[in-house]
Structures are given as C-alpha cells and as structure tokens.
C-alpha cells in the first residue's frame, strides 16, 4: 500500500532540494572564480618577486611554504591564468567556471575560452 501523499510536504521538500542545488552551484562558481584569482596573484608574486618580503631566497621556497603538499597545484593555477585570453579572464571573474560550462549554459565561444580542468589537489607523493 503506497504512503499517503502529502502535497504540502512534497512541495516543501522539493523546494528545499532546489534551494540546496542552487546554493551548491553558487559555491562552485565562487570557488572557480577564487581559483582564477589565486592564479593571477601567484603570477604577480613571481613577477614582482613579492616573496622577498618574507625574506625567502626564491619563488620556489615561497611555494613550498604556501603549498606544502605539492607545488603542482600552484603552477597549474598560474598556467590557467597565463593561458586565459583577456576576455576569458574577465568572464571567469563574472560567472565562474563551474556547472555552467559543463551544462552548456554559457555560449560555446565563452565555453571554449574558459575551458578548465577540474581543480583537484594532487595525491601526496605525486608532486
């Protein structure tokens, strides 16, 4: 025998699911935007030799302190920043690169300009 259908509860539960999914999308967009920003700042630290402020000998030493598990992620973020065209950098800050780019909710031109791999922290020992 099927459970009694409670329309009011069903509307509430489905609304909560939609709310959580929208929240997740916003968080993912924010995270992607922050990674693009982080790459830009890392490039600036390297170019301006800002690591000297902490009395370090080189940029590599700076990365070892900030990314103790692996410097690969830092170089990956810098590479993303260096390879994004100017309009891609601007768009990446505005919309993020999360589900929208994977679900086709942005134009194909922007999608091509913003194509990024998932940012996954490397497995320890694979640095």
GROMACS .gro file of N, CA, C and O in nm:
model
  508
    1UNK      N    1   0.084  -0.117   0.000
    1UNK     CA    2   0.000   0.000   0.000
    1UNK      C    3   0.089   0.125   0.000
    1UNK      O    4   0.177   0.139   0.086
    2UNK      N    5   0.072   0.215  -0.098
    2UNK     CA    6   0.158   0.334  -0.106
    2UNK      C    7   0.130   0.430   0.010
    2UNK      O    8   0.019   0.433   0.063
    3UNK      N    9   0.233   0.507   0.049
    3UNK     CA   10   0.212   0.603   0.159
    3UNK      C   11   0.114   0.712   0.117
    3UNK      O   12   0.097   0.742  -0.001
    4UNK      N   13   0.050   0.772   0.217
    4UNK     CA   14  -0.045   0.879   0.189
    4UNK      C   15   0.032   0.999   0.133
    4UNK      O   16   0.133   1.040   0.187
    5UNK      N   17  -0.016   1.053   0.021
    5UNK     CA   18   0.051   1.164  -0.046
    5UNK      C   19   0.019   1.295   0.027
    5UNK      O   20  -0.096   1.336   0.037
    6UNK      N   21   0.124   1.359   0.076
    6UNK     CA   22   0.109   1.486   0.145
    6UNK      C   23   0.162   1.595   0.053
    6UNK      O   24   0.282   1.619   0.045
    7UNK      N   25   0.073   1.659  -0.022
    7UNK     CA   26   0.111   1.758  -0.123
    7UNK      C   27   0.192   1.874  -0.061
    7UNK      O   28   0.292   1.917  -0.118
    8UNK      N   29   0.150   1.924   0.051
    8UNK     CA   30   0.219   2.035   0.115
    8UNK      C   31   0.363   1.999   0.152
    8UNK      O   32   0.457   2.075   0.127
    9UNK      N   33   0.380   1.881   0.208
    9UNK     CA   34   0.515   1.833   0.244
    9UNK      C   35   0.600   1.811   0.118
    9UNK      O   36   0.718   1.843   0.115
   10UNK      N   37   0.540   1.757   0.013
   10UNK     CA   38   0.611   1.732  -0.111
   10UNK      C   39   0.663   1.862  -0.171
   10UNK      O   40   0.778   1.871  -0.216
   11UNK      N   41   0.579   1.966  -0.173
   11UNK     CA   42   0.621   2.097  -0.225
   11UNK      C   43   0.736   2.152  -0.141
   11UNK      O   44   0.835   2.203  -0.195
   12UNK      N   45   0.729   2.139  -0.009
   12UNK     CA   46   0.834   2.186   0.080
   12UNK      C   47   0.965   2.113   0.052
   12UNK      O   48   1.070   2.175   0.037
   13UNK      N   49   0.961   1.981   0.046
   13UNK     CA   50   1.082   1.900   0.028
   13UNK      C   51   1.147   1.929  -0.107
   13UNK      O   52   1.268   1.948  -0.117
   14UNK      N   53   1.066   1.933  -0.213
   14UNK     CA   54   1.122   1.962  -0.346
   14UNK      C   55   1.181   2.103  -0.352
   14UNK      O   56   1.284   2.125  -0.415
   15UNK      N   57   1.118   2.198  -0.283
   15UNK     CA   58   1.172   2.333  -0.276
   15UNK      C   59   1.306   2.336  -0.206
   15UNK      O   60   1.398   2.408  -0.247
   16UNK      N   61   1.319   2.259  -0.098
   16UNK     CA   62   1.446   2.252  -0.025
   16UNK      C   63   1.556   2.192  -0.113
   16UNK      O   64   1.671   2.237  -0.110
   17UNK      N   65   1.523   2.089  -0.188
   17UNK     CA   66   1.621   2.028  -0.279
   17UNK      C   67   1.669   2.131  -0.380
   17UNK      O   68   1.789   2.146  -0.403
   18UNK      N   69   1.577   2.204  -0.441
   18UNK     CA   70   1.614   2.307  -0.538
   18UNK      C   71   1.700   2.416  -0.473
   18UNK      O   72   1.797   2.463  -0.532
   19UNK      N   73   1.666   2.455  -0.352
   19UNK     CA   74   1.742   2.556  -0.279
   19UNK      C   75   1.886   2.510  -0.255
   19UNK      O   76   1.981   2.585  -0.275
   20UNK      N   77   1.902   2.386  -0.215
   20UNK     CA   78   2.036   2.331  -0.188
   20UNK      C   79   2.116   2.321  -0.318
   20UNK      O   80   2.235   2.354  -0.321
   21UNK      N   81   2.053   2.280  -0.425
   21UNK     CA   82   2.124   2.270  -0.554
   21UNK      C   83   2.168   2.407  -0.603
   21UNK      O   84   2.279   2.423  -0.657
   22UNK      N   85   2.085   2.508  -0.587
   22UNK     CA   86   2.123   2.645  -0.626
   22UNK      C   87   2.238   2.694  -0.540
   22UNK      O   88   2.331   2.760  -0.589
   23UNK      N   89   2.234   2.664  -0.409
   23UNK     CA   90   2.342   2.702  -0.319
   23UNK      C   91   2.473   2.637  -0.364
   23UNK      O   92   2.577   2.702  -0.368
   24UNK      N   93   2.466   2.509  -0.398
   24UNK     CA   94   2.586   2.437  -0.442
   24UNK      C   95   2.644   2.500  -0.568
   24UNK      O   96   2.765   2.516  -0.581
   25UNK      N   97   2.559   2.538  -0.661
   25UNK     CA   98   2.606   2.599  -0.786
   25UNK      C   99   2.675   2.733  -0.757
   25UNK      O  100   2.779   2.764  -0.814
   26UNK      N  101   2.616   2.812  -0.668
   26UNK     CA  102   2.678   2.941  -0.631
   26UNK      C  103   2.814   2.919  -0.568
   26UNK      O  104   2.910   2.991  -0.597
   27UNK      N  105   2.824   2.821  -0.480
   27UNK     CA  106   2.951   2.791  -0.414
   27UNK      C  107   3.056   2.746  -0.515
   27UNK      O  108   3.172   2.786  -0.507
   28UNK      N  109   3.015   2.663  -0.608
   28UNK     CA  110   3.109   2.614  -0.709
   28UNK      C  111   3.156   2.729  -0.798
   28UNK      O  112   3.274   2.738  -0.830
   29UNK      N  113   3.066   2.816  -0.834
   29UNK     CA  114   3.101   2.932  -0.916
   29UNK      C  115   3.199   3.021  -0.840
   29UNK      O  116   3.299   3.066  -0.895
   30UNK      N  117   3.171   3.043  -0.713
   30UNK     CA  118   3.260   3.125  -0.630
   30UNK      C  119   3.398   3.060  -0.617
   30UNK      O  120   3.500   3.128  -0.627
   31UNK      N  121   3.401   2.930  -0.599
   31UNK     CA  122   3.529   2.859  -0.585
   31UNK      C  123   3.612   2.872  -0.712
   31UNK      O  124   3.730   2.903  -0.708
   32UNK      N  125   3.548   2.853  -0.827
   32UNK     CA  126   3.619   2.864  -0.954
   32UNK      C  127   3.674   3.004  -0.975
   32UNK      O  128   3.787   3.022  -1.020
   33UNK      N  129   3.595   3.102  -0.940
   33UNK     CA  130   3.638   3.241  -0.953
   33UNK      C  131   3.759   3.267  -0.863
   33UNK      O  132   3.855   3.332  -0.904
   34UNK      N  133   3.755   3.215  -0.742
   34UNK     CA  134   3.867   3.233  -0.648
   34UNK      C  135   3.994   3.165  -0.700
   34UNK      O  136   4.104   3.217  -0.681
   35UNK      N  137   3.981   3.049  -0.764
   35UNK     CA  138   4.099   2.981  -0.818
   35UNK      C  139   4.163   3.062  -0.930
   35UNK      O  140   4.285   3.071  -0.940
   36UNK      N  141   4.081   3.124  -1.015
   36UNK     CA  142   4.134   3.210  -1.120
   36UNK      C  143   4.207   3.328  -1.057
   36UNK      O  144   4.318   3.365  -1.098
   37UNK      N  145   4.147   3.386  -0.954
   37UNK     CA  146   4.207   3.498  -0.883
   37UNK      C  147   4.339   3.456  -0.817
   37UNK      O  148   4.439   3.529  -0.822
   38UNK      N  149   4.341   3.340  -0.755
   38UNK     CA  150   4.462   3.289  -0.690
   38UNK      C  151   4.574   3.273  -0.792
   38UNK      O  152   4.689   3.311  -0.766
   39UNK      N  153   4.543   3.220  -0.909
   39UNK     CA  154   4.643   3.206  -1.014
   39UNK      C  155   4.701   3.341  -1.055
   39UNK      O  156   4.822   3.356  -1.075
   40UNK      N  157   4.615   3.441  -1.067
   40UNK     CA  158   4.660   3.576  -1.103
   40UNK      C  159   4.755   3.630  -0.997
   40UNK      O  160   4.862   3.684  -1.029
   41UNK      N  161   4.720   3.614  -0.869
   41UNK     CA  162   4.805   3.665  -0.762
   41UNK      C  163   4.938   3.590  -0.754
   41UNK      O  164   5.042   3.649  -0.727
   42UNK      N  165   4.936   3.460  -0.777
   42UNK     CA  166   5.061   3.384  -0.776
   42UNK      C  167   5.154   3.432  -0.888
   42UNK      O  168   5.275   3.445  -0.867
   43UNK      N  169   5.098   3.460  -1.005
   43UNK     CA  170   5.179   3.513  -1.115
   43UNK      C  171   5.240   3.649  -1.077
   43UNK      O  172   5.355   3.677  -1.107
   44UNK      N  173   5.161   3.730  -1.008
   44UNK     CA  174   5.210   3.862  -0.966
   44UNK      C  175   5.321   3.848  -0.862
   44UNK      O  176   5.419   3.923  -0.865
   45UNK      N  177   5.307   3.754  -0.769
   45UNK     CA  178   5.411   3.731  -0.669
   45UNK      C  179   5.541   3.691  -0.738
   45UNK      O  180   5.648   3.743  -0.704
   46UNK      N  181   5.531   3.604  -0.836
   46UNK     CA  182   5.651   3.560  -0.908
   46UNK      C  183   5.713   3.675  -0.987
   46UNK      O  184   5.834   3.697  -0.979
   47UNK      N  185   5.631   3.748  -1.062
   47UNK     CA  186   5.682   3.856  -1.147
   47UNK      C  187   5.740   3.971  -1.065
   47UNK      O  188   5.844   4.027  -1.101
   48UNK      N  189   5.673   4.006  -0.955
   48UNK     CA  190   5.718   4.118  -0.873
   48UNK      C  191   5.816   4.080  -0.763
   48UNK      O  192   5.859   4.166  -0.686
   49UNK      N  193   5.846   3.953  -0.754
   49UNK     CA  194   5.935   3.899  -0.651
   49UNK      C  195   5.888   3.939  -0.511
   49UNK      O  196   5.966   3.971  -0.422
   50UNK      N  197   5.757   3.932  -0.488
   50UNK     CA  198   5.699   3.967  -0.359
   50UNK      C  199   5.740   3.870  -0.250
   50UNK      O  200   5.729   3.901  -0.131
   51UNK      N  201   5.787   3.754  -0.288
   51UNK     CA  202   5.831   3.656  -0.190
   51UNK      C  203   5.947   3.709  -0.106
   51UNK      O  204   5.972   3.663   0.005
   52UNK      N  205   6.017   3.811  -0.157
   52UNK     CA  206   6.130   3.868  -0.081
   52UNK      C  207   6.084   3.936   0.048
   52UNK      O  208   6.161   3.951   0.141
   53UNK      N  209   5.957   3.978   0.052
   53UNK     CA  210   5.902   4.041   0.172
   53UNK      C  211   5.915   3.949   0.293
   53UNK      O  212   5.936   3.995   0.405
   54UNK      N  213   5.908   3.820   0.271
   54UNK     CA  214   5.920   3.722   0.378
   54UNK      C  215   6.064   3.671   0.393
   54UNK      O  216   6.086   3.567   0.455
   55UNK      N  217   6.157   3.741   0.333
   55UNK     CA  218   6.299   3.707   0.339
   55UNK      C  219   6.328   3.566   0.289
   55UNK      O  220   6.408   3.492   0.346
   56UNK      N  221   6.259   3.528   0.183
   56UNK     CA  222   6.282   3.398   0.120
   56UNK      C  223   6.383   3.414   0.007
   56UNK      O  224   6.401   3.524  -0.047
   57UNK      N  225   6.447   3.305  -0.029
   57UNK     CA  226   6.552   3.310  -0.130
   57UNK      C  227   6.500   3.307  -0.272
   57UNK      O  228   6.563   3.359  -0.363
   58UNK      N  229   6.383   3.242  -0.291
   58UNK     CA  230   6.331   3.228  -0.426
   58UNK      C  231   6.181   3.199  -0.424
   58UNK      O  232   6.124   3.171  -0.319
   59UNK      N  233   6.122   3.205  -0.541
   59UNK     CA  234   5.980   3.178  -0.556
   59UNK      C  235   5.948   3.034  -0.519
   59UNK      O  236   5.843   3.006  -0.459
   60UNK      N  237   6.037   2.942  -0.548
   60UNK     CA  238   6.017   2.801  -0.513
   60UNK      C  239   6.001   2.784  -0.362
   60UNK      O  240   5.916   2.708  -0.316
   61UNK      N  241   6.079   2.857  -0.286
   61UNK     CA  242   6.070   2.849  -0.140
   61UNK      C  243   5.935   2.904  -0.093
   61UNK      O  244   5.873   2.850  -0.001
   62UNK      N  245   5.889   3.010  -0.159
   62UNK     CA  246   5.756   3.065  -0.129
   62UNK      C  247   5.649   2.959  -0.152
   62UNK      O  248   5.561   2.939  -0.069
   63UNK      N  249   5.656   2.891  -0.265
   63UNK     CA  250   5.557   2.787  -0.297
   63UNK      C  251   5.564   2.670  -0.199
   63UNK      O  252   5.461   2.614  -0.162
   64UNK      N  253   5.683   2.633  -0.158
   64UNK     CA  254   5.697   2.524  -0.061
   64UNK      C  255   5.627   2.557   0.069
   64UNK      O  256   5.567   2.469   0.132
   65UNK      N  257   5.629   2.683   0.108
   65UNK     CA  258   5.562   2.723   0.233
   65UNK      C  259   5.411   2.731   0.216
   65UNK      O  260   5.336   2.694   0.305
   66UNK      N  261   5.366   2.785   0.104
   66UNK     CA  262   5.222   2.805   0.084
   66UNK      C  263   5.150   2.678   0.037
   66UNK      O  264   5.032   2.661   0.062
   67UNK      N  265   5.220   2.592  -0.034
   67UNK     CA  266   5.162   2.468  -0.087
   67UNK      C  267   5.250   2.351  -0.044
   67UNK      O  268   5.317   2.289  -0.126
   68UNK      N  269   5.249   2.319   0.086
   68UNK     CA  270   5.341   2.217   0.137
   68UNK      C  271   5.321   2.078   0.077
   68UNK      O  272   5.417   2.002   0.064
   69UNK      N  273   5.199   2.043   0.039
   69UNK     CA  274   5.175   1.910  -0.017
   69UNK      C  275   5.229   1.895  -0.158
   69UNK      O  276   5.282   1.792  -0.194
   70UNK      N  277   5.212   2.001  -0.236
   70UNK     CA  278   5.254   1.994  -0.376
   70UNK      C  279   5.253   2.133  -0.438
   70UNK      O  280   5.157   2.208  -0.422
   71UNK      N  281   5.357   2.165  -0.510
   71UNK     CA  282   5.362   2.291  -0.582
   71UNK      C  283   5.291   2.281  -0.716
   71UNK      O  284   5.265   2.381  -0.782
   72UNK      N  285   5.257   2.161  -0.756
   72UNK     CA  286   5.192   2.140  -0.885
   72UNK      C  287   5.062   2.219  -0.897
   72UNK      O  288   5.033   2.277  -1.001
   73UNK      N  289   4.985   2.222  -0.790
   73UNK     CA  290   4.858   2.295  -0.793
   73UNK      C  291   4.883   2.443  -0.818
   73UNK      O  292   4.812   2.506  -0.897
   74UNK      N  293   4.983   2.501  -0.754
   74UNK     CA  294   5.015   2.643  -0.773
   74UNK      C  295   5.053   2.669  -0.919
   74UNK      O  296   5.005   2.765  -0.980
   75UNK      N  297   5.137   2.584  -0.975
   75UNK     CA  298   5.177   2.603  -1.115
   75UNK      C  299   5.059   2.583  -1.210
   75UNK      O  300   5.047   2.650  -1.312
   76UNK      N  301   4.970   2.492  -1.174
   76UNK     CA  302   4.851   2.470  -1.255
   76UNK      C  303   4.764   2.595  -1.255
   76UNK      O  304   4.717   2.641  -1.360
   77UNK      N  305   4.740   2.654  -1.139
   77UNK     CA  306   4.660   2.776  -1.129
   77UNK      C  307   4.724   2.890  -1.205
   77UNK      O  308   4.656   2.968  -1.273
   78UNK      N  309   4.855   2.901  -1.197
   78UNK     CA  310   4.926   3.005  -1.271
   78UNK      C  311   4.914   2.983  -1.421
   78UNK      O  312   4.895   3.078  -1.498
   79UNK      N  313   4.921   2.859  -1.461
   79UNK     CA  314   4.908   2.826  -1.603
   79UNK      C  315   4.770   2.863  -1.656
   79UNK      O  316   4.755   2.915  -1.767
   80UNK      N  317   4.667   2.836  -1.578
   80UNK     CA  318   4.532   2.874  -1.617
   80UNK      C  319   4.525   3.024  -1.639
   80UNK      O  320   4.476   3.072  -1.741
   81UNK      N  321   4.578   3.099  -1.545
   81UNK     CA  322   4.574   3.244  -1.556
   81UNK      C  323   4.651   3.292  -1.679
   81UNK      O  324   4.605   3.378  -1.753
   82UNK      N  325   4.767   3.234  -1.703
   82UNK     CA  326   4.851   3.277  -1.815
   82UNK      C  327   4.791   3.244  -1.950
   82UNK      O  328   4.818   3.313  -2.048
   83UNK      N  329   4.709   3.140  -1.958
   83UNK     CA  330   4.655   3.097  -2.087
   83UNK      C  331   4.514   3.146  -2.116
   83UNK      O  332   4.465   3.126  -2.227
   84UNK      N  333   4.449   3.208  -2.019
   84UNK     CA  334   4.317   3.263  -2.046
   84UNK      C  335   4.332   3.392  -2.128
   84UNK      O  336   4.411   3.478  -2.092
   85UNK      N  337   4.257   3.405  -2.235
   85UNK     CA  338   4.261   3.532  -2.308
   85UNK      C  339   4.200   3.641  -2.222
   85UNK      O  340   4.125   3.612  -2.128
   86UNK      N  341   4.229   3.769  -2.250
   86UNK     CA  342   4.178   3.878  -2.166
   86UNK      C  343   4.027   3.872  -2.144
   86UNK      O  344   3.980   3.889  -2.032
   87UNK      N  345   3.949   3.845  -2.249
   87UNK     CA  346   3.805   3.838  -2.230
   87UNK      C  347   3.768   3.716  -2.147
   87UNK      O  348   3.670   3.720  -2.073
   88UNK      N  349   3.846   3.610  -2.153
   88UNK     CA  350   3.821   3.492  -2.070
   88UNK      C  351   3.845   3.519  -1.924
   88UNK      O  352   3.772   3.472  -1.838
   89UNK      N  353   3.949   3.597  -1.894
   89UNK     CA  354   3.978   3.632  -1.755
   89UNK      C  355   3.865   3.714  -1.696
   89UNK      O  356   3.822   3.691  -1.584
   90UNK      N  357   3.816   3.809  -1.775
   90UNK     CA  358   3.707   3.894  -1.728
   90UNK      C  359   3.580   3.811  -1.707
   90UNK      O  360   3.513   3.824  -1.605
   91UNK      N  361   3.549   3.723  -1.801
   91UNK     CA  362   3.430   3.640  -1.789
   91UNK      C  363   3.443   3.541  -1.675
   91UNK      O  364   3.345   3.513  -1.605
   92UNK      N  365   3.562   3.489  -1.652
   92UNK     CA  366   3.582   3.393  -1.543
   92UNK      C  367   3.554   3.457  -1.409
   92UNK      O  368   3.502   3.393  -1.319
   93UNK      N  369   3.585   3.584  -1.395
   93UNK     CA  370   3.559   3.652  -1.270
   93UNK      C  371   3.411   3.678  -1.253
   93UNK      O  372   3.361   3.683  -1.143
   94UNK      N  373   3.339   3.694  -1.364
   94UNK     CA  374   3.198   3.728  -1.356
   94UNK      C  375   3.105   3.611  -1.335
   94UNK      O  376   3.009   3.620  -1.263
   95UNK      N  377   3.132   3.498  -1.400
   95UNK     CA  378   3.036   3.388  -1.393
   95UNK      C  379   3.092   3.262  -1.331
   95UNK      O  380   3.017   3.172  -1.300
   96UNK      N  381   3.220   3.252  -1.314
   96UNK     CA  382   3.276   3.128  -1.262
   96UNK      C  383   3.285   3.025  -1.373
   96UNK      O  384   3.243   3.049  -1.485
   97UNK      N  385   3.340   2.911  -1.340
   97UNK     CA  386   3.363   2.810  -1.442
   97UNK      C  387   3.306   2.676  -1.402
   97UNK      O  388   3.352   2.574  -1.447
   98UNK      N  389   3.208   2.675  -1.317
   98UNK     CA  390   3.156   2.551  -1.263
   98UNK      C  391   3.060   2.480  -1.355
   98UNK      O  392   3.087   2.457  -1.472
   99UNK      N  393   2.944   2.446  -1.303
   99UNK     CA  394   2.847   2.366  -1.377
   99UNK      C  395   2.801   2.434  -1.504
   99UNK      O  396   2.767   2.367  -1.600
  100UNK      N  397   2.799   2.566  -1.507
  100UNK     CA  398   2.750   2.636  -1.626
  100UNK      C  399   2.829   2.596  -1.749
  100UNK      O  400   2.772   2.575  -1.854
  101UNK      N  401   2.960   2.584  -1.736
  101UNK     CA  402   3.040   2.549  -1.853
  101UNK      C  403   3.021   2.402  -1.890
  101UNK      O  404   3.031   2.366  -2.006
  102UNK      N  405   2.990   2.318  -1.791
  102UNK     CA  406   2.971   2.175  -1.822
  102UNK      C  407   2.832   2.145  -1.873
  102UNK      O  408   2.811   2.045  -1.939
  103UNK      N  409   2.735   2.230  -1.842
  103UNK     CA  410   2.598   2.202  -1.883
  103UNK      C  411   2.556   2.282  -2.005
  103UNK      O  412   2.442   2.275  -2.047
  104UNK      N  413   2.647   2.361  -2.061
  104UNK     CA  414   2.616   2.437  -2.180
  104UNK      C  415   2.533   2.561  -2.154
  104UNK      O  416   2.471   2.614  -2.245
  105UNK      N  417   2.529   2.611  -2.032
  105UNK     CA  418   2.450   2.730  -2.001
  105UNK      C  419   2.523   2.859  -2.040
  105UNK      O  420   2.468   2.966  -2.024
  106UNK      N  421   2.646   2.847  -2.088
  106UNK     CA  422   2.715   2.964  -2.140
  106UNK      C  423   2.739   2.940  -2.288
  106UNK      O  424   2.736   2.827  -2.335
  107UNK      N  425   2.766   3.046  -2.360
  107UNK     CA  426   2.782   3.033  -2.505
  107UNK      C  427   2.903   2.946  -2.538
  107UNK      O  428   2.999   2.939  -2.462
  108UNK      N  429   2.900   2.880  -2.654
  108UNK     CA  430   3.014   2.796  -2.693
  108UNK      C  431   3.144   2.875  -2.703
  108UNK      O  432   3.250   2.823  -2.673
  109UNK      N  433   3.135   3.003  -2.743
  109UNK     CA  434   3.257   3.084  -2.753
  109UNK      C  435   3.320   3.104  -2.615
  109UNK      O  436   3.440   3.088  -2.599
  110UNK      N  437   3.235   3.139  -2.518
  110UNK     CA  438   3.287   3.155  -2.382
  110UNK      C  439   3.334   3.023  -2.325
  110UNK      O  440   3.433   3.016  -2.254
  111UNK      N  441   3.261   2.918  -2.357
  111UNK     CA  442   3.298   2.787  -2.305
  111UNK      C  443   3.437   2.749  -2.355
  111UNK      O  444   3.519   2.698  -2.280
  112UNK      N  445   3.466   2.776  -2.482
  112UNK     CA  446   3.597   2.745  -2.536
  112UNK      C  447   3.705   2.831  -2.470
  112UNK      O  448   3.814   2.782  -2.440
  113UNK      N  449   3.673   2.957  -2.444
  113UNK     CA  450   3.770   3.047  -2.382
  113UNK      C  451   3.794   3.013  -2.236
  113UNK      O  452   3.900   3.041  -2.182
  114UNK      N  453   3.697   2.952  -2.171
  114UNK     CA  454   3.706   2.927  -2.028
  114UNK      C  455   3.730   2.782  -1.991
  114UNK      O  456   3.721   2.746  -1.875
  115UNK      N  457   3.759   2.698  -2.088
  115UNK     CA  458   3.773   2.556  -2.061
  115UNK      C  459   3.887   2.531  -1.962
  115UNK      O  460   3.999   2.567  -1.984
  116UNK      N  461   3.850   2.472  -1.850
  116UNK     CA  462   3.948   2.440  -1.746
  116UNK      C  463   3.925   2.298  -1.698
  116UNK      O  464   3.813   2.250  -1.695
  117UNK      N  465   4.030   2.236  -1.655
  117UNK     CA  466   4.016   2.105  -1.593
  117UNK      C  467   3.969   2.124  -1.450
  117UNK      O  468   3.981   2.231  -1.394
  118UNK      N  469   3.913   2.020  -1.392
  118UNK     CA  470   3.875   2.028  -1.251
  118UNK      C  471   3.999   2.052  -1.168
  118UNK      O  472   4.104   1.993  -1.192
  119UNK      N  473   3.984   2.137  -1.069
  119UNK     CA  474   4.097   2.166  -0.981
  119UNK      C  475   4.096   2.066  -0.868
  119UNK      O  476   4.019   2.077  -0.773
  120UNK      N  477   4.179   1.966  -0.883
  120UNK     CA  478   4.185   1.860  -0.784
  120UNK      C  479   4.323   1.862  -0.722
  120UNK      O  480   4.423   1.866  -0.791
  121UNK      N  481   4.325   1.863  -0.592
  121UNK     CA  482   4.456   1.860  -0.524
  121UNK      C  483   4.526   1.730  -0.558
  121UNK      O  484   4.466   1.624  -0.557
  122UNK      N  485   4.653   1.738  -0.592
  122UNK     CA  486   4.727   1.617  -0.627
  122UNK      C  487   4.738   1.522  -0.509
  122UNK      O  488   4.736   1.564  -0.394
  123UNK      N  489   4.750   1.397  -0.540
  123UNK     CA  490   4.768   1.294  -0.438
  123UNK      C  491   4.906   1.311  -0.377
  123UNK      O  492   5.004   1.331  -0.450
  124UNK      N  493   4.918   1.307  -0.243
  124UNK     CA  494   5.051   1.321  -0.181
  124UNK      C  495   5.148   1.220  -0.240
  124UNK      O  496   5.116   1.105  -0.263
  125UNK      N  497   5.267   1.269  -0.267
  125UNK     CA  498   5.370   1.183  -0.325
  125UNK      C  499   5.379   1.195  -0.476
  125UNK      O  500   5.472   1.149  -0.537
  126UNK      N  501   5.279   1.261  -0.539
  126UNK     CA  502   5.282   1.281  -0.684
  126UNK      C  503   5.321   1.422  -0.720
  126UNK      O  504   5.293   1.469  -0.828
  127UNK      N  505   5.383   1.493  -0.630
  127UNK     CA  506   5.418   1.634  -0.654
  127UNK      C  507   5.527   1.647  -0.756
  127UNK      O  508   5.620   1.579  -0.766
   0.00000   0.00000   0.00000
